[in-house]
Coordinates of C-alpha atoms and ligand atoms in Angstrom, one line a residue:
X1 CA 0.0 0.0 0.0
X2 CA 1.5 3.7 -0.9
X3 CA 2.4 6.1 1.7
X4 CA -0.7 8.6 0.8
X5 CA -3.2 5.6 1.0
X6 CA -2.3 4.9 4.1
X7 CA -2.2 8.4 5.3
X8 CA -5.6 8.7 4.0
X9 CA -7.0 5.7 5.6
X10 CA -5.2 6.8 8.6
X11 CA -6.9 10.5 8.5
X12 CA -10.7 8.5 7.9
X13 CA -9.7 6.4 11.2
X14 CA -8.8 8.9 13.2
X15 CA -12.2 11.1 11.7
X16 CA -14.2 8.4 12.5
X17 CA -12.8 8.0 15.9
X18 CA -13.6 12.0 16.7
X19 CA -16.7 11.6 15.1
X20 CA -17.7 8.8 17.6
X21 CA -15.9 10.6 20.5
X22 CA -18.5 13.8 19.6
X23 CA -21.2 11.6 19.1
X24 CA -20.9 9.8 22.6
X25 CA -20.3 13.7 24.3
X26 CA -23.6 14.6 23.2
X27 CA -25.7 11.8 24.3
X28 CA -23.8 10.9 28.0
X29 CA -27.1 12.7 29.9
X30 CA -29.7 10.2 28.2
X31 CA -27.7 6.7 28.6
X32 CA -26.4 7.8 32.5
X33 CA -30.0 8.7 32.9
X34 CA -31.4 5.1 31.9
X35 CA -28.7 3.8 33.7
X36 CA -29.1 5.3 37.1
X37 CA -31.1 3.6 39.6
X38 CA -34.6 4.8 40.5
X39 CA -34.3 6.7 44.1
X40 CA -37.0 7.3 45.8
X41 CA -37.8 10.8 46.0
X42 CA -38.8 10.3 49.5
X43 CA -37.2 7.7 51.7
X44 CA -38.8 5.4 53.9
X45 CA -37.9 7.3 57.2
X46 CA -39.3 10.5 55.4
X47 CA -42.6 9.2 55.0
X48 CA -42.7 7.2 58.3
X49 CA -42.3 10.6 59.5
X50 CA -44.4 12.4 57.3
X51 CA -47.4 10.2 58.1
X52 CA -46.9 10.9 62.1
X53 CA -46.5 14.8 61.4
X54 CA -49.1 16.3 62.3
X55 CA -50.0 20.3 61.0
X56 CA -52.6 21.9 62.8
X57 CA -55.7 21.2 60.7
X58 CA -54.7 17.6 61.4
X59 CA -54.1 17.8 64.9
X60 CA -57.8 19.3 65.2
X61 CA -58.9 16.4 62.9
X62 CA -57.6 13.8 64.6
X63 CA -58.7 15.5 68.0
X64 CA -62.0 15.1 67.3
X65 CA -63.3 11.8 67.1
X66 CA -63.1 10.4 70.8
X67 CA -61.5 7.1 72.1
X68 CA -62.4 4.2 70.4
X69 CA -65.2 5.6 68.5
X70 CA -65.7 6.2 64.4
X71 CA -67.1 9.3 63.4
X72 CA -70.4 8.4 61.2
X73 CA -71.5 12.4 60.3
X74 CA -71.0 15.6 61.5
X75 CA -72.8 17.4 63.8
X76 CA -75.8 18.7 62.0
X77 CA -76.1 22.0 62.3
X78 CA -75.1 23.3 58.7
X79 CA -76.7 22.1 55.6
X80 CA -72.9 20.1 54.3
X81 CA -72.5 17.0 53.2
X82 CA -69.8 15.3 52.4
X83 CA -69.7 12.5 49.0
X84 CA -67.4 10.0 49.7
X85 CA -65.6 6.9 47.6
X86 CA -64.1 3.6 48.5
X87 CA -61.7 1.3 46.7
X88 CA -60.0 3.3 44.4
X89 CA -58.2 4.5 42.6
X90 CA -59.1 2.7 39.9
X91 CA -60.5 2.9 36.3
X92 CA -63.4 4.6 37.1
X93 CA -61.7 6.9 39.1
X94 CA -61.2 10.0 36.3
X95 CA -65.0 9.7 35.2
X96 CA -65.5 10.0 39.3
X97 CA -63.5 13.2 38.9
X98 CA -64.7 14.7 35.7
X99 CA -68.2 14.7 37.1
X100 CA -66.9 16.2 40.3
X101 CA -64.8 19.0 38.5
X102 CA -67.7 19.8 36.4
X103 CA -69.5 20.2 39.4
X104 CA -67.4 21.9 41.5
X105 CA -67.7 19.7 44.0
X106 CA -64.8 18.5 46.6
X107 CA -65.2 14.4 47.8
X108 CA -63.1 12.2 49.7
X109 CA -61.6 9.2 48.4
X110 CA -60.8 6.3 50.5
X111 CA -58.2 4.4 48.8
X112 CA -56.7 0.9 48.6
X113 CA -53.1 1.0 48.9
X114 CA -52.2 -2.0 46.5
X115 CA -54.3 0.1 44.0
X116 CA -52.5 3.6 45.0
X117 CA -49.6 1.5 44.0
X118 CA -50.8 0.6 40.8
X119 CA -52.6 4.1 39.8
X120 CA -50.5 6.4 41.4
X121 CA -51.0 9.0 38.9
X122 CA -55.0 8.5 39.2
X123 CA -54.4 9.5 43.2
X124 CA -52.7 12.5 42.4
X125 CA -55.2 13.9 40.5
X126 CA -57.2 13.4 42.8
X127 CA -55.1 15.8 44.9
X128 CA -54.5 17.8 42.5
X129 CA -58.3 18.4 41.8
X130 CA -58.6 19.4 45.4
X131 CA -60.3 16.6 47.1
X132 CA -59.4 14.6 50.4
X133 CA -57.3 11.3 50.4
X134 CA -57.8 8.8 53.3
X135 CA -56.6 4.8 54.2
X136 CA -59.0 2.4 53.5
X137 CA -56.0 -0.7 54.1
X138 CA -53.7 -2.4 51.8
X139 CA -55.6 -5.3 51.0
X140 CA -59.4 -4.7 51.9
X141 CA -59.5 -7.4 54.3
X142 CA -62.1 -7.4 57.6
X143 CA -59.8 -5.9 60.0
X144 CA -61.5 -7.6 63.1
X145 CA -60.1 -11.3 62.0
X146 CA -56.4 -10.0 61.7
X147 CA -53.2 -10.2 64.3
X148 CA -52.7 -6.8 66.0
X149 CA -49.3 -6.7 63.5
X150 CA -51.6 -7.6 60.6
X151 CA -53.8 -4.3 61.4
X152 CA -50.8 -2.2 61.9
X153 CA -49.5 -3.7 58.4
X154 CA -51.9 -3.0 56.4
X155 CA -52.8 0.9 57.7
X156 CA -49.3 2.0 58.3
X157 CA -48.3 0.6 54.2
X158 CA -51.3 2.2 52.8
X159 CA -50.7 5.6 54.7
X160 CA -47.2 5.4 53.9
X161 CA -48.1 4.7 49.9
X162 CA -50.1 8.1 50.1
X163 CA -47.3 9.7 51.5
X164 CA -44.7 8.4 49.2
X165 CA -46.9 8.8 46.0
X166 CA -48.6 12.6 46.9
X167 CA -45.8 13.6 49.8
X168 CA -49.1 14.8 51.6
X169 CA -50.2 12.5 55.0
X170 CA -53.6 11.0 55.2
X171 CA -55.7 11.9 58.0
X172 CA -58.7 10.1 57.9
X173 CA -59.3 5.8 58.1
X174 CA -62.0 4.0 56.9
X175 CA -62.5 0.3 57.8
X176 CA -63.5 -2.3 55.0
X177 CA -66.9 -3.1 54.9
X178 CA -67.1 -1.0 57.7
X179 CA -66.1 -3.9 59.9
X180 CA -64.6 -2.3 63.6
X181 CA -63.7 -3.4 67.0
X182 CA -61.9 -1.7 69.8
X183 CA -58.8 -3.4 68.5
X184 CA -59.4 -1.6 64.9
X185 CA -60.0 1.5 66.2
X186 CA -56.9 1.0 68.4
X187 CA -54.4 1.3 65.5
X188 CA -55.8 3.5 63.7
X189 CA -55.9 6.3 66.6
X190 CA -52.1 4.9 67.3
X191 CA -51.5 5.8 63.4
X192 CA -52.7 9.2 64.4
X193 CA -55.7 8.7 62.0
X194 CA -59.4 9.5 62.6
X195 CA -61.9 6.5 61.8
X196 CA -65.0 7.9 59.6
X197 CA -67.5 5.8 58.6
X198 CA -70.7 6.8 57.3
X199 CA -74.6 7.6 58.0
X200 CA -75.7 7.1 54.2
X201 CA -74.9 3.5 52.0
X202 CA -76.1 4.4 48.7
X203 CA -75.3 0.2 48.3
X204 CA -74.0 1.5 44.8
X205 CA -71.7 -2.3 45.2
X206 CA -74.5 -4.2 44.1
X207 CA -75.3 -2.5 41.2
X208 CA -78.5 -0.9 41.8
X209 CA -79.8 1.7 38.6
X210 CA -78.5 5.1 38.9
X211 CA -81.7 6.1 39.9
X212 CA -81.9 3.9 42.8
X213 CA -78.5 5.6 44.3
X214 CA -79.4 8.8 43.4
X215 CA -82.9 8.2 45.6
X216 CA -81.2 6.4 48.4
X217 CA -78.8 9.4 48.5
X218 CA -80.8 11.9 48.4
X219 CA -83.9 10.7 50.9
X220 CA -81.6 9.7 53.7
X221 CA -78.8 12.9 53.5
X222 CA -79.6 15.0 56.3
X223 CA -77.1 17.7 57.4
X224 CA -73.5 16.4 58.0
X225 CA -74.1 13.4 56.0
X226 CA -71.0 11.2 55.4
X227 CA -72.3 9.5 52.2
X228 CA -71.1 6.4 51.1
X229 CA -70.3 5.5 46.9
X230 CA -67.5 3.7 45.4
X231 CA -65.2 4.8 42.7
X232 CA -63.7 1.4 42.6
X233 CA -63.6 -2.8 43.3
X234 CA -65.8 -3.2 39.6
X235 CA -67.2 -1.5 37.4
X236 CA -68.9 2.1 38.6
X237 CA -70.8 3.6 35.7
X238 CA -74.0 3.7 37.4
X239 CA -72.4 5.7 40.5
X240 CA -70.6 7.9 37.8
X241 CA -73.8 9.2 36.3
X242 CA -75.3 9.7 39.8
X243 CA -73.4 12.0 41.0
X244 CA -74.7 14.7 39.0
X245 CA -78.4 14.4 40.2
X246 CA -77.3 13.3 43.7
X247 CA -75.7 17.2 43.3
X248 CA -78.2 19.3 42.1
X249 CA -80.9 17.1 43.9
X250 CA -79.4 17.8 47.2
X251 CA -78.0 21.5 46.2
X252 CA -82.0 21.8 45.2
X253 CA -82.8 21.1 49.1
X254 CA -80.0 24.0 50.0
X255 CA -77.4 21.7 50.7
X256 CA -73.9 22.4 49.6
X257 CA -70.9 19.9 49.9
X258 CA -67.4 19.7 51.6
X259 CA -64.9 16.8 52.3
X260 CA -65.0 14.7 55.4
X261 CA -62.1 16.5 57.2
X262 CA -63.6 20.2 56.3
X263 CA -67.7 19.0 57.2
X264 CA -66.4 17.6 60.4
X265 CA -64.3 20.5 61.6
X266 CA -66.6 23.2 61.2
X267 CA -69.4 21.2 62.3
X268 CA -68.0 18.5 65.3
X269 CA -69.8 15.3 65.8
X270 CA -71.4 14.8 69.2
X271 CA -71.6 11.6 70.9
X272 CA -74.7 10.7 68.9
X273 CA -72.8 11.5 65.4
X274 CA -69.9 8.7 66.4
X275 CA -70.1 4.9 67.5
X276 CA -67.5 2.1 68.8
X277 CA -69.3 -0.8 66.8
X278 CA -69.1 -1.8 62.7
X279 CA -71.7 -0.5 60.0
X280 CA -73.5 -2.9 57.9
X281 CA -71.7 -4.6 55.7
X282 CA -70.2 -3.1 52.7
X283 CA -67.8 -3.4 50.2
Ligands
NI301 NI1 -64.2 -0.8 50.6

């Protein structure tokens, strides 16, 4: 091979190695990127401590419910009630919101912390929209056939999902199907959490028409009602397209709404508006 032919083949190499030396420069940020491990914006001791952090609205929430007793309305002297849904978030859960939005109505969502964990940009649009987040356990189970550690479990996950998915604490615990005993209501006061049940089953679960949960909502809301719907655990069209006429229905009557924590601090429960034993059974 001539002298100039390898020159030139020598100039192409070292072009070529330049040329991929320039290429890799611009293109480091995107391959270390991928390449990094995922860290956790929060860590674990972060949200163990942001979910026993108390601010003052929540200290004045948690105050009020008294020992060993869930909170099933407020206490009836305004014209509030509040809309709440279980077992979310799920894929009902935007249509739940749209309606609400369009409405301008604030809820509060109970929420399943396997499905938090599996939607957890459903749950922060739910934040973001406004409207209260509370634990409603890990797995569903009844509460009252679990080991003290299996309670604990399956609040302190959920709470700490919330925390690590919104970086905003829960205050508020519902039990599955509504199932408590002192034990129950035990942990959740120890997880600094106040238990609300409800005063109003719309039974939406067994898929009665719209119309049937929009007149079992609206003939049994009284002031402070806690109503109960679901946004999630199957499919929720019928609840969806009741929440509309639930709203104007009751807005017709002069009610207006609020969530669980704001109905219950501006109008406290009394004795008669709380109770230490379960609902009927739920889902
Ligand atoms: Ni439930």
């Amino acid at each position: 091979m001539p002298p100039a032919a390898l020159a030139i083949i020598a100039v192409v190499v070292v072009i070529g190695i330049i040329a991929l030396i320039a290429r890799g420069g611009d293109e480091p940020v995107a391959s270390v990127a991928a390449a990094e491990p995922v860290i956790p914006a929060i860590s674990e001791e972060d949200i163990a401590a942001a979910a026993e952090q108390l601010g003052p609205r929540d200290q004045e929430l948690v105050s009020i419910g008294e020992t060993g007793v869930s909170i099933n309305r407020a206490g009836g002297g305004r014209k509030y009630v509040a809309l709440t849904f279980d077992d979310g978030p799920g894929p009902d859960t935007p249509a739940v919101l749209a309606e609400l939005k369009k409405l301008d109505v604030p809820a509060t969502f109970f929420v399943i912390g396997r499905n938090v964990k599996e939607n957890p940009q459903v749950l922060n649009q739910v934040v973001a929209a406004g409207h209260e987040v509370g634990v409603h356990t890990w797995n569903h189970p009844d509460l009252t056939t679990l080991t003290p550690k299996e309670q604990e479990s399956e609040i302190a996950s959920t709470a700490g999902e919330i925390v690590a998915v919104t970086g905003m604490a829960s205050r508020l615990f519902r039990a599955p199907y509504g199932s408590v005993n002192p034990a129950v209501l035990k942990r959740a006061e120890d997880a600094k959490l106040l238990s609300v049940l409800w005063d109003v089953d719309t039974v939406d679960w067994t898929r009665p028409s719209t119309e049937q949960i929009v007149q079992t909502a609206v003939a049994n809301a009284g002031p402070g009602s806690i109503i109960l719907m679901h946004d999630g655990g199957g499919n929720r069209a019928s609840t969806v397209a009741a929440i509309p006429k639930i709203v104007s229905q009751l807005r017709a009557k002069g009610y207006e709404f609020a969530t669980v924590g704001d109905l219950v601090i501006s109008d406290p429960p009394g004795s008669d508006d709380m109770s230490s034993d379960s609902r009927s059974t739920q889902q």
